[in-house]
CSV table of C-alpha atoms in Angstrom, one decimal:
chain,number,residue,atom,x,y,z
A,1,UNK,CA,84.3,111.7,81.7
A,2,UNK,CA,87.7,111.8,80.6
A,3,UNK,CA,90.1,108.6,81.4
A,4,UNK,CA,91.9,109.1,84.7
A,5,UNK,CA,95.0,106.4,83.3
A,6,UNK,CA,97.8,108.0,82.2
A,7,UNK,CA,98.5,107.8,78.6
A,8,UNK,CA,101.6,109.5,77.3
A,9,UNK,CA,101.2,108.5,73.8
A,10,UNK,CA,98.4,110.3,73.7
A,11,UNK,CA,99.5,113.1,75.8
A,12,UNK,CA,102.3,113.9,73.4
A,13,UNK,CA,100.3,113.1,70.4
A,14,UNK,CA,98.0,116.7,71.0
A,15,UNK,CA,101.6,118.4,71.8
A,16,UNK,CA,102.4,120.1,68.6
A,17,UNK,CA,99.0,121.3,68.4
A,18,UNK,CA,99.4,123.1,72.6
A,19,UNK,CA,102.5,124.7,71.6
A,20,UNK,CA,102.1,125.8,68.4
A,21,UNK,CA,103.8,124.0,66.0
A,22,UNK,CA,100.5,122.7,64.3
A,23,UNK,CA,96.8,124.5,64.1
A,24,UNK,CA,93.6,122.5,64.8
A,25,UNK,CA,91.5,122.7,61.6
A,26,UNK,CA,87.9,123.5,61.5
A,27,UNK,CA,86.7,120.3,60.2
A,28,UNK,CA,86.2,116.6,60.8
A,29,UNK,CA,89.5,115.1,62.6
A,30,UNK,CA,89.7,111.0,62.6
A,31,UNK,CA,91.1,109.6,64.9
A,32,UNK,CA,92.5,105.9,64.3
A,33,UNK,CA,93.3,103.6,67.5
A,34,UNK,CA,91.4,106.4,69.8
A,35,UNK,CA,92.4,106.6,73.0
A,36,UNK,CA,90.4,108.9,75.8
A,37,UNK,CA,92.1,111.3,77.9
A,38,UNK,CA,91.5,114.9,79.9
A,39,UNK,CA,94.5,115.9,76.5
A,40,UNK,CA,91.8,115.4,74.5
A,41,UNK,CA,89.3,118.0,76.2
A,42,UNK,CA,91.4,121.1,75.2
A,43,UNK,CA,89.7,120.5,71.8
A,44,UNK,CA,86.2,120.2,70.4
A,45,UNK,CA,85.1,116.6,70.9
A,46,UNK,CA,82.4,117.0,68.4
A,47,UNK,CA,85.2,117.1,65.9
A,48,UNK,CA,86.5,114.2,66.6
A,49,UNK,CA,85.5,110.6,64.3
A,50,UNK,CA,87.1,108.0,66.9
A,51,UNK,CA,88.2,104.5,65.4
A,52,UNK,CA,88.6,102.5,68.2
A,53,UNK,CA,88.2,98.3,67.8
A,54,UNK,CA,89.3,97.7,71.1
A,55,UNK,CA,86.1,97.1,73.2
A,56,UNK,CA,87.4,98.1,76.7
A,57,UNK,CA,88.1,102.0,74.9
A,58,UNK,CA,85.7,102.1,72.7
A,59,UNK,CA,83.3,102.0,75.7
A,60,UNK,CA,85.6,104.6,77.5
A,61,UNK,CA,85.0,106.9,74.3
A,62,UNK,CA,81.2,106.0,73.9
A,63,UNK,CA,80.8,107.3,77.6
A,64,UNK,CA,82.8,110.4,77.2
A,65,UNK,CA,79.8,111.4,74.1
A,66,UNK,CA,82.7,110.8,71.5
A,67,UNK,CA,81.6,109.4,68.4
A,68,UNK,CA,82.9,105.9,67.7
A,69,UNK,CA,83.3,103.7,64.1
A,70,UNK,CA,83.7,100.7,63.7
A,71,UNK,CA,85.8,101.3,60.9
A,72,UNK,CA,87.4,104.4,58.8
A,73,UNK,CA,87.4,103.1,54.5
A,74,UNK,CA,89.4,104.6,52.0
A,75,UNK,CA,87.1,103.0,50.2
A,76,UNK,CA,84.1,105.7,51.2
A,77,UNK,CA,84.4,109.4,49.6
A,78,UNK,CA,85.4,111.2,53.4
A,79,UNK,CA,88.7,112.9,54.0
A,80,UNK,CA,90.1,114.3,56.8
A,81,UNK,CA,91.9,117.8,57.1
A,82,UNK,CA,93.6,116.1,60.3
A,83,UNK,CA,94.3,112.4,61.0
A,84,UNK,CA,95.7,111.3,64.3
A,85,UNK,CA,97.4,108.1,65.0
A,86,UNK,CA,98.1,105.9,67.7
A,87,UNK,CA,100.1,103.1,65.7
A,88,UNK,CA,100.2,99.6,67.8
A,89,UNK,CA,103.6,98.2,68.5
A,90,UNK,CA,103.0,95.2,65.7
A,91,UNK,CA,104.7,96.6,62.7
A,92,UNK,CA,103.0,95.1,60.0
A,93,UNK,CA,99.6,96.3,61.4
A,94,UNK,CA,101.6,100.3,62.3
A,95,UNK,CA,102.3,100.3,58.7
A,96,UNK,CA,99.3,99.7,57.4
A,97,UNK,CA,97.5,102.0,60.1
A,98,UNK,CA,99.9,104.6,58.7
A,99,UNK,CA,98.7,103.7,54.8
A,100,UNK,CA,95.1,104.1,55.9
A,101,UNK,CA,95.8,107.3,57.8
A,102,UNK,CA,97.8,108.6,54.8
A,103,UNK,CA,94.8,107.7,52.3
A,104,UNK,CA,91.9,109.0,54.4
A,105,UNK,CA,93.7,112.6,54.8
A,106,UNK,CA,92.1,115.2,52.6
A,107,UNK,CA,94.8,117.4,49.7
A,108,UNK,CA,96.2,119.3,52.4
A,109,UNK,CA,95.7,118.0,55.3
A,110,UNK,CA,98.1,116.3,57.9
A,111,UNK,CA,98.7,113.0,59.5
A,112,UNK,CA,100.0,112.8,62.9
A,113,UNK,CA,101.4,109.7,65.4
A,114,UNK,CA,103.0,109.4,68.4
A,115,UNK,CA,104.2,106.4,70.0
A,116,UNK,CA,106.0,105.0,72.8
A,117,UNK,CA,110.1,104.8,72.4
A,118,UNK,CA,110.0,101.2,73.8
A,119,UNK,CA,106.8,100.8,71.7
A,120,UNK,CA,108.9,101.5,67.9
A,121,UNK,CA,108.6,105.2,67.9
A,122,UNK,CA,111.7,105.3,65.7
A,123,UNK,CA,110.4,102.9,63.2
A,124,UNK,CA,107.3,104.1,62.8
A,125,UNK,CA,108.7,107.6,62.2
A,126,UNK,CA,111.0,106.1,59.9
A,127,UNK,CA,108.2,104.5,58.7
A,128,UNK,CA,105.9,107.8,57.7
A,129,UNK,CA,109.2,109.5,56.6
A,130,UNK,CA,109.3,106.8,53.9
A,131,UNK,CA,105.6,106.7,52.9
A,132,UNK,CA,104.7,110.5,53.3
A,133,UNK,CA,108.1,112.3,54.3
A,134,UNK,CA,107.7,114.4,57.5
A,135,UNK,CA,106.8,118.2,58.1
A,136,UNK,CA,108.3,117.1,61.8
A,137,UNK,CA,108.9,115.7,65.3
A,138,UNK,CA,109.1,115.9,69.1
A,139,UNK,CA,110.0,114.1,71.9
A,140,UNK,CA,108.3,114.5,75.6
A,141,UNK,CA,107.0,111.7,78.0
A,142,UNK,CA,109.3,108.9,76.7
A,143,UNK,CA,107.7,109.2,73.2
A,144,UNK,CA,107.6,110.7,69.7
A,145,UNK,CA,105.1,112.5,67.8
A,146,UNK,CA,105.7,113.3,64.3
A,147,UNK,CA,104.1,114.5,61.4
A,148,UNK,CA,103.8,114.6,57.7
A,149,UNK,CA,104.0,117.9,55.7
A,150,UNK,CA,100.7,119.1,54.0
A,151,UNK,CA,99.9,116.4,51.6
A,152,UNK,CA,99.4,117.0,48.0
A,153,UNK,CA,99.3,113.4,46.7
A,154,UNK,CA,103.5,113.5,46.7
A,155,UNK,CA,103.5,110.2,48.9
A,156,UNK,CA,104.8,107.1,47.4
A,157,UNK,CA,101.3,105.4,46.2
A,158,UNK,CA,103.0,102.0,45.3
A,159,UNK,CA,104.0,101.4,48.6
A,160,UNK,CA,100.9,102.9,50.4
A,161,UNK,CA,99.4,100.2,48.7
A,162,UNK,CA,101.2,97.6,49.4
A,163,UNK,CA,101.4,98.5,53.3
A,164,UNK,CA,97.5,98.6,52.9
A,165,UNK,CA,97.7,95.1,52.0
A,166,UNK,CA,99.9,93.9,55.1
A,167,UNK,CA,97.1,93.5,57.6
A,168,UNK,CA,94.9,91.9,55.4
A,169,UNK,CA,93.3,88.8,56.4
A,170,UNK,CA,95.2,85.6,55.2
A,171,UNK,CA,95.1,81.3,55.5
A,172,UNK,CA,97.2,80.7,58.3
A,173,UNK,CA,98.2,77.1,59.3
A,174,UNK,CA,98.0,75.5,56.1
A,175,UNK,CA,95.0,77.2,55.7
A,176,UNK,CA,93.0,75.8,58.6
A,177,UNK,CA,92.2,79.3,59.9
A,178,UNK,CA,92.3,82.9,58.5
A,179,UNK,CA,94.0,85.3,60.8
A,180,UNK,CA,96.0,88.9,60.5
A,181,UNK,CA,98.8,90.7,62.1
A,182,UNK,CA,98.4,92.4,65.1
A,183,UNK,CA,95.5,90.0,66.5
A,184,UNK,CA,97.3,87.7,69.5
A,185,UNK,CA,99.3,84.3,68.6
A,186,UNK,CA,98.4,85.8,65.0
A,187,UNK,CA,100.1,83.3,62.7
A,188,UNK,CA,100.6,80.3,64.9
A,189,UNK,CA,98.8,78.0,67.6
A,190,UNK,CA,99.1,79.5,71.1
A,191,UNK,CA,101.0,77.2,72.6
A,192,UNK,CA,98.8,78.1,76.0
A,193,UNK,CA,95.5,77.2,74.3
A,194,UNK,CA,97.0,74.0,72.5
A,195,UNK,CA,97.9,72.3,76.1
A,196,UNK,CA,94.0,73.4,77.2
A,197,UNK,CA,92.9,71.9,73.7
A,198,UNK,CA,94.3,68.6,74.5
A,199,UNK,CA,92.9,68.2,77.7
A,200,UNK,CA,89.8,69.3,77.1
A,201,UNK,CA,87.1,65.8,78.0
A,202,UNK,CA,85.0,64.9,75.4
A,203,UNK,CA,82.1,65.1,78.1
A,204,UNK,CA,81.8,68.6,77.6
A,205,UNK,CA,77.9,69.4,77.3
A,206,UNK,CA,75.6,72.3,77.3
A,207,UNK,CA,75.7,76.1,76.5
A,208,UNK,CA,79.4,77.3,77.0
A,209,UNK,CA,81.6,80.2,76.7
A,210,UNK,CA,84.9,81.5,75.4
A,211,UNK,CA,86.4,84.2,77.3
A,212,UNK,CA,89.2,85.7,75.2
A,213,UNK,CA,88.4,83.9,72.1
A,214,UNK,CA,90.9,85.8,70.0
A,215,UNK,CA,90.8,84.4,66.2
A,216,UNK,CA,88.9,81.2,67.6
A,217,UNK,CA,91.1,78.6,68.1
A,218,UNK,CA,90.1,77.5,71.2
A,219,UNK,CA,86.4,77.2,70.7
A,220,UNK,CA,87.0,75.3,66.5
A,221,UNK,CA,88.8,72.8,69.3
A,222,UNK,CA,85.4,72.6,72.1
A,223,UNK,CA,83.4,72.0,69.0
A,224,UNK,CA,85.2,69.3,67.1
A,225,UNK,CA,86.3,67.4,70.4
A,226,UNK,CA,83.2,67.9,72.7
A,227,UNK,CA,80.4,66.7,70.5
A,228,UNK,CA,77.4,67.2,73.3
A,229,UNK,CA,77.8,71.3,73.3
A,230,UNK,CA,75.0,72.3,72.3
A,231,UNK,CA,75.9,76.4,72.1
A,232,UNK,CA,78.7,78.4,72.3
A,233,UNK,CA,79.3,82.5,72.6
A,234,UNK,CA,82.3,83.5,71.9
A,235,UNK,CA,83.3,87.0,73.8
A,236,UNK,CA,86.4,88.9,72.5
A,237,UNK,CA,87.3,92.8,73.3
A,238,UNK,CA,89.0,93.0,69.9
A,239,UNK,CA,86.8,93.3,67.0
A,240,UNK,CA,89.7,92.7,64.5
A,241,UNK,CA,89.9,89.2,66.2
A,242,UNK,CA,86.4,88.4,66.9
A,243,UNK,CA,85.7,88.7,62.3
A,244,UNK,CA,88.4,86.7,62.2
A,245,UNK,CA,86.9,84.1,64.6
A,246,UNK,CA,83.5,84.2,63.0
A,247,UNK,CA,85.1,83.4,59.7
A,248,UNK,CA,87.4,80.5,61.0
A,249,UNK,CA,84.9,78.7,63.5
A,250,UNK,CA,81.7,79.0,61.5
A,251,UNK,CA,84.0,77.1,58.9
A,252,UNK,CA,83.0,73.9,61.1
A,253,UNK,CA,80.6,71.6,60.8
A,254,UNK,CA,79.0,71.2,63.6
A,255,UNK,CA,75.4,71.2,65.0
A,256,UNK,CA,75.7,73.4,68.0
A,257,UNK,CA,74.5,77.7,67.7
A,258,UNK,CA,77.4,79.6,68.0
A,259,UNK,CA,77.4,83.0,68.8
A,260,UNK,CA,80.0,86.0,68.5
A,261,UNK,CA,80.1,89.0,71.2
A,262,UNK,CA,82.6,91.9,70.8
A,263,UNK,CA,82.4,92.5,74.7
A,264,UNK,CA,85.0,93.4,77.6
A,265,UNK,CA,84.9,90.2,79.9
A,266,UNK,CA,86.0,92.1,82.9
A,267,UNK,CA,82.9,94.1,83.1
A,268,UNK,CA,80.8,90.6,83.5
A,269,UNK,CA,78.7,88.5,81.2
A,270,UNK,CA,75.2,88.9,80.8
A,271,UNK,CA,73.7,85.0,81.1
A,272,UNK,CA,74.8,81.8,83.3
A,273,UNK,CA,76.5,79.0,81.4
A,274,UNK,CA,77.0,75.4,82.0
A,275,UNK,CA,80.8,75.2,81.1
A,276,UNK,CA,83.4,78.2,80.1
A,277,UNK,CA,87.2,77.8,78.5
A,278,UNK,CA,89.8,80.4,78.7
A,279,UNK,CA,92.9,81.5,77.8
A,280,UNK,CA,92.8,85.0,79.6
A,281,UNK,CA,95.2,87.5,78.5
A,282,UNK,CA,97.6,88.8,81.0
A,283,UNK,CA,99.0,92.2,79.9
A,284,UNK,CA,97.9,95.1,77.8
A,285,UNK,CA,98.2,95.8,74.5
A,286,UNK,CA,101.6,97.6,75.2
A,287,UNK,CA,102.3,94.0,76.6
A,288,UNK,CA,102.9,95.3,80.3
A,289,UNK,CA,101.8,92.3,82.6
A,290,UNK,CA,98.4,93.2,84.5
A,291,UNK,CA,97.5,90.0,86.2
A,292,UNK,CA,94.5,91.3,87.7
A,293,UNK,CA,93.0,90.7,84.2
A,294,UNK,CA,93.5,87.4,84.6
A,295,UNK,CA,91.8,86.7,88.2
A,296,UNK,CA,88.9,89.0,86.9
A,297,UNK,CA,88.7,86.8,83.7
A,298,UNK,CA,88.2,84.1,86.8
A,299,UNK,CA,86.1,85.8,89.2
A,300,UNK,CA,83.8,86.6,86.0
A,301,UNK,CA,83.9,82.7,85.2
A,302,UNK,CA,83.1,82.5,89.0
A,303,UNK,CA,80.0,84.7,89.0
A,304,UNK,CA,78.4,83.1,85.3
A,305,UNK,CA,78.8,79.8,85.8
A,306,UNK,CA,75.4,77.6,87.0
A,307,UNK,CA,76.4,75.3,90.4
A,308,UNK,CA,78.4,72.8,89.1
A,309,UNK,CA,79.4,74.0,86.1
A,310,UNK,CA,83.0,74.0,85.4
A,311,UNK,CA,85.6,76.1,84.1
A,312,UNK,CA,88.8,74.8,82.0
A,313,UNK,CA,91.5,77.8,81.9
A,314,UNK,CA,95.4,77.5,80.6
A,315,UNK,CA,97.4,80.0,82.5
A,316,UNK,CA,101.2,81.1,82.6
A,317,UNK,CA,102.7,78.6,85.4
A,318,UNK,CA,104.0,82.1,87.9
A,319,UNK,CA,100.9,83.8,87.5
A,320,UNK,CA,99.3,84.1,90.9
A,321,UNK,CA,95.8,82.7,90.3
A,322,UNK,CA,95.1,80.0,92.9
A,323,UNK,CA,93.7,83.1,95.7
A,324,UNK,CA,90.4,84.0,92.8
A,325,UNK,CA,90.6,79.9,92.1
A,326,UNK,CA,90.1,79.1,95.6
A,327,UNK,CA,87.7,81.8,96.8
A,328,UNK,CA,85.1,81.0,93.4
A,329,UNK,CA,85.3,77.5,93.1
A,330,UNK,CA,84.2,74.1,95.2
A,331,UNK,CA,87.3,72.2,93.3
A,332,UNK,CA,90.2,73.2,91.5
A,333,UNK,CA,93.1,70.5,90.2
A,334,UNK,CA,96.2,71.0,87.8
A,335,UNK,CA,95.5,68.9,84.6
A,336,UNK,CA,98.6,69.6,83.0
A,337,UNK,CA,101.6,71.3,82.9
A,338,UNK,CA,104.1,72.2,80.0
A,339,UNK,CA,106.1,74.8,78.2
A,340,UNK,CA,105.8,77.4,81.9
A,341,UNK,CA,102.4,77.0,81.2
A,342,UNK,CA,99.5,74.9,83.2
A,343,UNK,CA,96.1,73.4,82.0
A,344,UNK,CA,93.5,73.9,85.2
A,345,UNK,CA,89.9,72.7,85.8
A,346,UNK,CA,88.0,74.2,88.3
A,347,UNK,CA,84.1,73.1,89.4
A,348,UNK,CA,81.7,75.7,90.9
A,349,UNK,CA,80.5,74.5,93.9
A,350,UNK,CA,76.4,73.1,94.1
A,351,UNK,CA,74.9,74.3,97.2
A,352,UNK,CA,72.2,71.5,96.7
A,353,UNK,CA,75.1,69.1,97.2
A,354,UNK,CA,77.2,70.7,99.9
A,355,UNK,CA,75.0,71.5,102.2
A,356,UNK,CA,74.8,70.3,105.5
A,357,UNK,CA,71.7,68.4,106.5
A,358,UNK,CA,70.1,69.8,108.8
A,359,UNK,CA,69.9,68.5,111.9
């Protein structure tokens, strides 16, 4: 079943081929940052080779029968008469998207974006224009499409190459982590998850959870300060983020299992846990604030905690959090607060402890 949101990037990026200006080919179309949508059904889905890292649409295209890869290498011999694009707003990680998409298309065949005009839809056609030069454009539902002209190997290969190399991961922090463009906070401490960091108690024990572990920062943090964990699974939509956070948190000594889960929090975790840390996001990925995300990053700590397990989550100081604090735990107190943001710890209630004897 086709998404019911509203997607106008999308929407516009199947225009030029629903009035004309472009013909569907026969073969294989890829599809990079794939989106699902009822534009999509006009054309045969069995076409399609969807590219989707984001866990929360990659499910959405997995349940619609679409195929879905975890990644699409210029390194492997397939081309692609057609490539569609949705570039990201980061414009490191666009151009590279834009490199890839260039070097996957087939002699002949077309590349084709369209992105939002708050989202850089003029720099990333100004982008293409300079890697591939453009065949042409559109404008409808506050965003561009464009396209390149047939390509024939005419595009500049120097810089393809080096836009290729822009979201390649790289030492960050003096080297103390790898991370890459795109992924969130990508080249610097959160300054959200360092104010949980430092408040985190040592007494920390058990089998524990990250929610939103992005390139791991948080959990390298719960292992080097909390010696009595003794496990840790680490849950991140974003596959991008989760390699990164294998790479960066395996890097530490330590004697507890970790483990690494490219889920969607929001559709609930599939074990109980003694202790959970958070830094939930807020917004999408076009950076609109969604909030709910948030209190059902909360209600899911809720629901998979054991009774009296506790949950330590760093949250923008306005966002309005205390109703899903209040109605999922015994006990929640402010530990901190700084920079708009505030540290919180909240204990699940034991029902062995607050029960009323009975009489």
């Amino acid at each position: 079943m086709a998404s019911s949101h509203s997607d106008p990037a999308l929407d516009s990026l199947l225009l030029p081929f629903t009035n004309g200006a472009l013909c569907w080919p026969d073969g294989p179309v890829l599809f990079l940052r794939a989106r699902d949508g009822a534009a999509l059904r006009q054309f045969p889905l069995s076409q399609l080779v969807c590219e989707q890292s984001f866990k929360p649409f990659a499910d959405e295209l997995q349940r619609s029968g679409l195929q879905v890869v975890p990644e699409a290498s210029p390194a492997t011999a397939t081309r692609y008469p057609l490539v569609l694009v949705l570039p990201p707003r980061q414009r490191d990680e666009a151009r590279a998207l834009l490199a890839r998409a260039v070097a996957l298309a087939a002699p002949g065949g077309i590349v084709v974006a369209s992105i939002g005009n708050n989202e850089g839809a003029k720099s990333g056609e100004s982008d293409l224009k300079q890697l591939a030069g453009l065949g042409g454009c559109l404008s409808k539902n506050h965003c561009r499409v464009f396209w390149t002209r047939p390509l024939d190997g005419s595009h500049d290969a120097a810089l393809l190459d080096r836009w290729l190399a822009l979201d390649a991961p790289r030492p960050i922090l003096g080297g103390r982590f790898i991370s890459r463009p795109g992924v969130f906070a990508w080249d610097r401490i959160d300054p959200a998850s360092a104010l949980l960091a430092e408040h985190l108690p040592a007494d920390i024990a058990g089998h524990g959870a990250d929610l939103g572990a992005g390139y791991g920062y948080l959990s390298a943090e719960v292992l080097a300060r909390c010696p009595k964990v003794q496990a840790l699974d680490l849950y991140e939509a974003e596959a991008r983020a989760l390699q990164l956070a294998r790479q960066n948190v395996s890097g530490h000594a330590t004697l507890a299992q970790v483990d690494y889960r490219w889920h969607d929090v929001t559709s609930g975790l599939p074990q109980r846990y003694d202790f959970i840390v958070s830094n939930p996001p807020f917004h999408t990925q076009s950076r609109a604030d969604r909030p709910d995300i948030g209190r059902r990053f909360i209600a899911v700590a809720a629901e998979s905690l054991k009774p009296g397990g506790r949950l330590w989550l760093v949250a923008n100081r306005h966002l309005p959090y205390e109703e899903t604090l209040n109605a999922g735990f015994g006990q929640v107190r402010v530990l901190a607060e700084r920079d708009g943001f505030k540290a919180i710890e909240a204990l699940k209630a034991n029902p062995a402890v607050n029960r009323r004897p009975a009489r």
